[in-house]
XYZ file of N, CA and C in Angstrom:
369
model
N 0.806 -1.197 0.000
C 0.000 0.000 0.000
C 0.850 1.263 0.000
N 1.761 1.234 0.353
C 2.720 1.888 0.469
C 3.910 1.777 0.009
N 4.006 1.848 -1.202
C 5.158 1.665 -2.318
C 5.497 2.991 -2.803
N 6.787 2.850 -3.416
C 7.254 4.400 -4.046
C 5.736 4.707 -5.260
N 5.154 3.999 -5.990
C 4.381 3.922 -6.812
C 3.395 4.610 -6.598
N 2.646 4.203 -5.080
C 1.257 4.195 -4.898
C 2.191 5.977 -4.231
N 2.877 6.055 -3.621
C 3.067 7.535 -2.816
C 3.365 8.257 -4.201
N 3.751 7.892 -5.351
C 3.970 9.291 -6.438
C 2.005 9.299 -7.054
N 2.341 8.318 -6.609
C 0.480 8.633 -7.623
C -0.190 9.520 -6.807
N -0.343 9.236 -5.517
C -1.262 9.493 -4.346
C -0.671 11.469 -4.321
N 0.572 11.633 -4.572
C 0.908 12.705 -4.265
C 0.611 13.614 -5.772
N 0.663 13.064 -7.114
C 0.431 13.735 -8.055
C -1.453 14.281 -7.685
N -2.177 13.138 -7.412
C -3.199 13.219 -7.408
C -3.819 14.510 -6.258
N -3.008 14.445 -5.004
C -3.093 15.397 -4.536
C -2.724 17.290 -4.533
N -2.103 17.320 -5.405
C -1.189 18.147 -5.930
C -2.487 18.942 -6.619
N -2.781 17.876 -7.653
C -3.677 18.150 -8.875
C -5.228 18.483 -8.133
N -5.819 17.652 -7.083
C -6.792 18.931 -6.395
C -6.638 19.849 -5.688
N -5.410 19.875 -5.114
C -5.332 20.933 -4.336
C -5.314 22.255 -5.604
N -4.753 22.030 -6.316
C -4.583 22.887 -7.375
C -5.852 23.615 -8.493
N -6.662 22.659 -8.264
C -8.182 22.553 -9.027
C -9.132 23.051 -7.974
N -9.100 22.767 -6.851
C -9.779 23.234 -5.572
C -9.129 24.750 -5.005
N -8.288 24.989 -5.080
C -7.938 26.343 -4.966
C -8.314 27.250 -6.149
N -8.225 26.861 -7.446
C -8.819 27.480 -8.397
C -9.938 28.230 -8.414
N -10.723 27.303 -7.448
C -12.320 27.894 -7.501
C -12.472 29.016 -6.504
N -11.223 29.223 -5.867
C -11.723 30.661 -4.890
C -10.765 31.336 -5.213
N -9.484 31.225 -6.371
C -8.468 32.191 -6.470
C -8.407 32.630 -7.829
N -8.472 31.527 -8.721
C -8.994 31.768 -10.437
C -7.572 31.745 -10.890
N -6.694 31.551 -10.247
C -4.979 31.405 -11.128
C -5.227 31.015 -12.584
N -5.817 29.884 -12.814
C -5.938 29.308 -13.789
C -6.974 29.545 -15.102
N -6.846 29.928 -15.684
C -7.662 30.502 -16.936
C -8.699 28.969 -17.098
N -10.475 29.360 -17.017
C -11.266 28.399 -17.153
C -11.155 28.807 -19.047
N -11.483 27.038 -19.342
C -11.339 26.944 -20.882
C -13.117 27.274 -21.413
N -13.079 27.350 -22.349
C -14.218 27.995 -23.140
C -15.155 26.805 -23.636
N -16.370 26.953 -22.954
C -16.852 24.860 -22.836
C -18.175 25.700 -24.122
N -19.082 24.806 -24.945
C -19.817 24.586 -25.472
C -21.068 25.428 -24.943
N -22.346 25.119 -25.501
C -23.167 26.572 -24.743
C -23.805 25.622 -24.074
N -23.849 24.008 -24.111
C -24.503 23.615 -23.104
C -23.720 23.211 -21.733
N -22.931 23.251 -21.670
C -21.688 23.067 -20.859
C -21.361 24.553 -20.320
N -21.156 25.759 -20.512
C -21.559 26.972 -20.106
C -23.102 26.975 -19.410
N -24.158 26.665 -19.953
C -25.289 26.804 -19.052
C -25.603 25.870 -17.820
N -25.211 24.933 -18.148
C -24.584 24.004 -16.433
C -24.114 24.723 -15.610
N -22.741 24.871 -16.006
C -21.570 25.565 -15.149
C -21.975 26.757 -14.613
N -23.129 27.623 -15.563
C -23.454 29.237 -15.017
C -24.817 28.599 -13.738
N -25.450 27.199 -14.219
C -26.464 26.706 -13.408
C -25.696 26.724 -12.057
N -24.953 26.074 -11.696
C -24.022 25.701 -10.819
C -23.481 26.594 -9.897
N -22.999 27.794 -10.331
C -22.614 29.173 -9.904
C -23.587 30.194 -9.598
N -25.068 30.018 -10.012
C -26.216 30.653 -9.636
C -26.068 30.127 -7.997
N -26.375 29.059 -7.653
C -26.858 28.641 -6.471
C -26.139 28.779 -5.502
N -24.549 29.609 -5.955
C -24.064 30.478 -4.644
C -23.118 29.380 -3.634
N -23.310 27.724 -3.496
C -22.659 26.859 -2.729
C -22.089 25.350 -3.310
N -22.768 25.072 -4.580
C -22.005 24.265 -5.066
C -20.624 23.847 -5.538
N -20.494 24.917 -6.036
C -18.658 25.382 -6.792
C -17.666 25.729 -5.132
N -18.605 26.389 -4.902
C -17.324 26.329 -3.078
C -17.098 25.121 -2.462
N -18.347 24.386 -2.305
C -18.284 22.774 -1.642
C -17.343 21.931 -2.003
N -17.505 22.286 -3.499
C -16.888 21.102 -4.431
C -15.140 21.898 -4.277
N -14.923 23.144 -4.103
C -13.284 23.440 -3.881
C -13.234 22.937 -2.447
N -13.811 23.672 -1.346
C -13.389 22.872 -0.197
C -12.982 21.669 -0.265
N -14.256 20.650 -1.193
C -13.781 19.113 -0.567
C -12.720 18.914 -1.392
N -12.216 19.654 -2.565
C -11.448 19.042 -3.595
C -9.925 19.609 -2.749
N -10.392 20.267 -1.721
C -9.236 20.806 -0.965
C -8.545 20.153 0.337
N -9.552 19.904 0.695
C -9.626 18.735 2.049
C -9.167 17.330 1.154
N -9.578 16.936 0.332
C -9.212 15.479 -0.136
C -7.608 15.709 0.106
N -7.446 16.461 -1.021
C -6.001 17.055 -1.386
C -4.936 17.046 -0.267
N -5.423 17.283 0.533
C -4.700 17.686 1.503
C -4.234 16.283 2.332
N -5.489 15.423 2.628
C -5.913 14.232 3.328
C -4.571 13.207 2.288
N -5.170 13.696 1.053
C -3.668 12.352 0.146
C -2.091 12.846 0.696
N -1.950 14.512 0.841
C -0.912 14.773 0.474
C -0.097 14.323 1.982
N -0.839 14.288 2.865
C -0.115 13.890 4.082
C -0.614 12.845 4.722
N -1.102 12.343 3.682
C -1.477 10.101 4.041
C -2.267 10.018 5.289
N -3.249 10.926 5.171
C -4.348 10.452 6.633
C -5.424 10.376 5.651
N -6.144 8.860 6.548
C -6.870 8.965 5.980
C -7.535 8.806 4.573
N -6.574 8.033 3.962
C -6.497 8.171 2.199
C -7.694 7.633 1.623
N -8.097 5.890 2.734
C -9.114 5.218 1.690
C -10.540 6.137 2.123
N -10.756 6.844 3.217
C -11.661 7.816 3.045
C -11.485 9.097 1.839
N -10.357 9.078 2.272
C -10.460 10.868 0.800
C -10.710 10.076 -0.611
N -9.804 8.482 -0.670
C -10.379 8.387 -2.377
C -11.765 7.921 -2.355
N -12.514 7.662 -1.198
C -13.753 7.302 -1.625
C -15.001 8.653 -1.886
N -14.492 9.501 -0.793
C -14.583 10.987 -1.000
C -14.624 11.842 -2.678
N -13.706 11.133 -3.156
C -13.301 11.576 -4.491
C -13.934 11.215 -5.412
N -13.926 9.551 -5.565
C -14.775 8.985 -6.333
C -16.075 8.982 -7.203
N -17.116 9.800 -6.203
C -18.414 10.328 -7.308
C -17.929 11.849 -7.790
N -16.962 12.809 -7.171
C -16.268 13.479 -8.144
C -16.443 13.375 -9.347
N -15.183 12.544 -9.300
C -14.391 12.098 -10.484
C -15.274 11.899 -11.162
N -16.533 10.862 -10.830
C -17.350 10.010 -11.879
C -18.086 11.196 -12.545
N -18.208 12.486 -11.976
C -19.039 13.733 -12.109
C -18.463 14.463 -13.011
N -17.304 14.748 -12.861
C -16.419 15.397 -13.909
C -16.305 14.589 -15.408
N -16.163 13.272 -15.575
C -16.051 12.326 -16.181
C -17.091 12.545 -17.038
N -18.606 12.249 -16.313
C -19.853 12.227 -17.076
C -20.031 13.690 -17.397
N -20.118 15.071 -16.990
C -20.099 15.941 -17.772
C -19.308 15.922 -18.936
N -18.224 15.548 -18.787
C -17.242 16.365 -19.561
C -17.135 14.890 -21.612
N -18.092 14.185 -21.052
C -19.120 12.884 -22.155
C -19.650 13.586 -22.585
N -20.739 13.881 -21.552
C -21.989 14.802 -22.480
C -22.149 16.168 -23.038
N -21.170 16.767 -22.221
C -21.136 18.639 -22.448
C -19.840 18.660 -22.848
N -18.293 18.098 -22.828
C -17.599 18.626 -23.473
C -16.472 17.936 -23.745
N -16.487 16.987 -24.497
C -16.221 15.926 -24.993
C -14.300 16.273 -25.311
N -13.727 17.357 -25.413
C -12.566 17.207 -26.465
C -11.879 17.881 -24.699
N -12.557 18.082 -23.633
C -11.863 18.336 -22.709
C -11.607 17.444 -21.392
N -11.636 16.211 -22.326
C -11.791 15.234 -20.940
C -10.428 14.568 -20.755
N -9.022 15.139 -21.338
C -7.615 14.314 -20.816
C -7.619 14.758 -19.781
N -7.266 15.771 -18.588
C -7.144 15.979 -17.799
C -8.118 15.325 -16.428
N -9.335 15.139 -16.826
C -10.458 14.390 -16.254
C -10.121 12.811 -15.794
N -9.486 12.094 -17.494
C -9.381 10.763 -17.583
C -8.199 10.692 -16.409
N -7.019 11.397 -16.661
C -5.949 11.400 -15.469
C -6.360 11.372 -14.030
N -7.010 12.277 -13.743
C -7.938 12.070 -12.867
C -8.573 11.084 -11.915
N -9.245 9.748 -12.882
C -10.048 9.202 -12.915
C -9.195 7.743 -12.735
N -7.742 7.859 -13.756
C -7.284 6.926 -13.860
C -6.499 6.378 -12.180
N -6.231 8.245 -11.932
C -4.983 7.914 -10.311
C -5.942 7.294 -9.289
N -7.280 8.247 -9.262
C -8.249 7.288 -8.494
C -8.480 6.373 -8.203
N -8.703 5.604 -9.386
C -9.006 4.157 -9.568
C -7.757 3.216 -9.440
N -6.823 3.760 -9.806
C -5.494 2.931 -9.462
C -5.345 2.724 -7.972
N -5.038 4.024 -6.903
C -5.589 4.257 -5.138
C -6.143 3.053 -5.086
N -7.459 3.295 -5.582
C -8.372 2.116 -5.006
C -7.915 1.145 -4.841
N -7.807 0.510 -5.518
C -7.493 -0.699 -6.318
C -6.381 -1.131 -5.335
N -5.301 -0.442 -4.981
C -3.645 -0.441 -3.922
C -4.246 -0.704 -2.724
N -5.605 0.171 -2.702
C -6.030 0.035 -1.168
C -7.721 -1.043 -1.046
N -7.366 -1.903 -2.295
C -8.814 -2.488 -2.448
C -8.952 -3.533 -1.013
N -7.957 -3.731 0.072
C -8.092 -4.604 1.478
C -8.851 -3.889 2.142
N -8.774 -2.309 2.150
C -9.464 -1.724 2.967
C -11.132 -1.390 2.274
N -11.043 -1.629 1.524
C -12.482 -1.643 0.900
C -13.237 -2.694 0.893
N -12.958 -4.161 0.916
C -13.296 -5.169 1.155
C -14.671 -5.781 1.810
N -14.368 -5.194 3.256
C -15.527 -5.630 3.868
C -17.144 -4.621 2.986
N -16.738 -3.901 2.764
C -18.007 -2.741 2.067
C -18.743 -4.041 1.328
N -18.001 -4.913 0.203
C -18.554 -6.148 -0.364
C -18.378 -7.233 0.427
């Protein structure tokens, strides 16, 4: 569970929300120019004033939880309908922006998988 492997993944992965989760309250990062149905989501989303903060907090707290190994098989399970969220938008609303997503999706599922003993009893 604890291999040089699983700690570069676990730490890229953390890196990469902390970085995506700070975004949403600092804007460093230039948002890319999504489709008009993928814009009317995203403006849906930002109407309601607490979704886009929730989703940086937790993408901040996960982040944080990988980057200093507490806690991990909670933060990737934490992560998990994320990911699956980002994933399925980015199918239906914006299809040519989903490498960064799949990376995403892939470190996740790899976690898991390292830490599939501790998931076990769930099945």
């Amino acid at each position: 569970m604890n291999s040089t492997f699983t700690k570069v993944l676990r730490f890229i992965l953390a890196l990469g929300l902390l970085a995506y989760g700070i975004n949403k309250f600092v804007g460093f990062m230039p948002i890319p120019e999504l489709p008009e149905s993928g814009s009317s989501f995203m403006s849906s989303l930002r109407a309601t004033g607490y979704v886009i903060p929730i989703l940086g907090i937790l993408e901040i707290i996960i982040g944080l939880l990988l980057l200093f190994n507490k806690s991990v098989p909670f933060a990737l399970l934490l992560l998990a309908p994320i990911s699956t969220n980002i994933i399925l938008f980015l199918i239906f609303l914006d299809l040519p922006g989903i490498g960064v997503a799949l990376v995403l999706a892939f470190l996740n599922i790899m976690l898991i998988y390292k830490h599939w003993t501790v998931y076990r009893p769930l099945f």
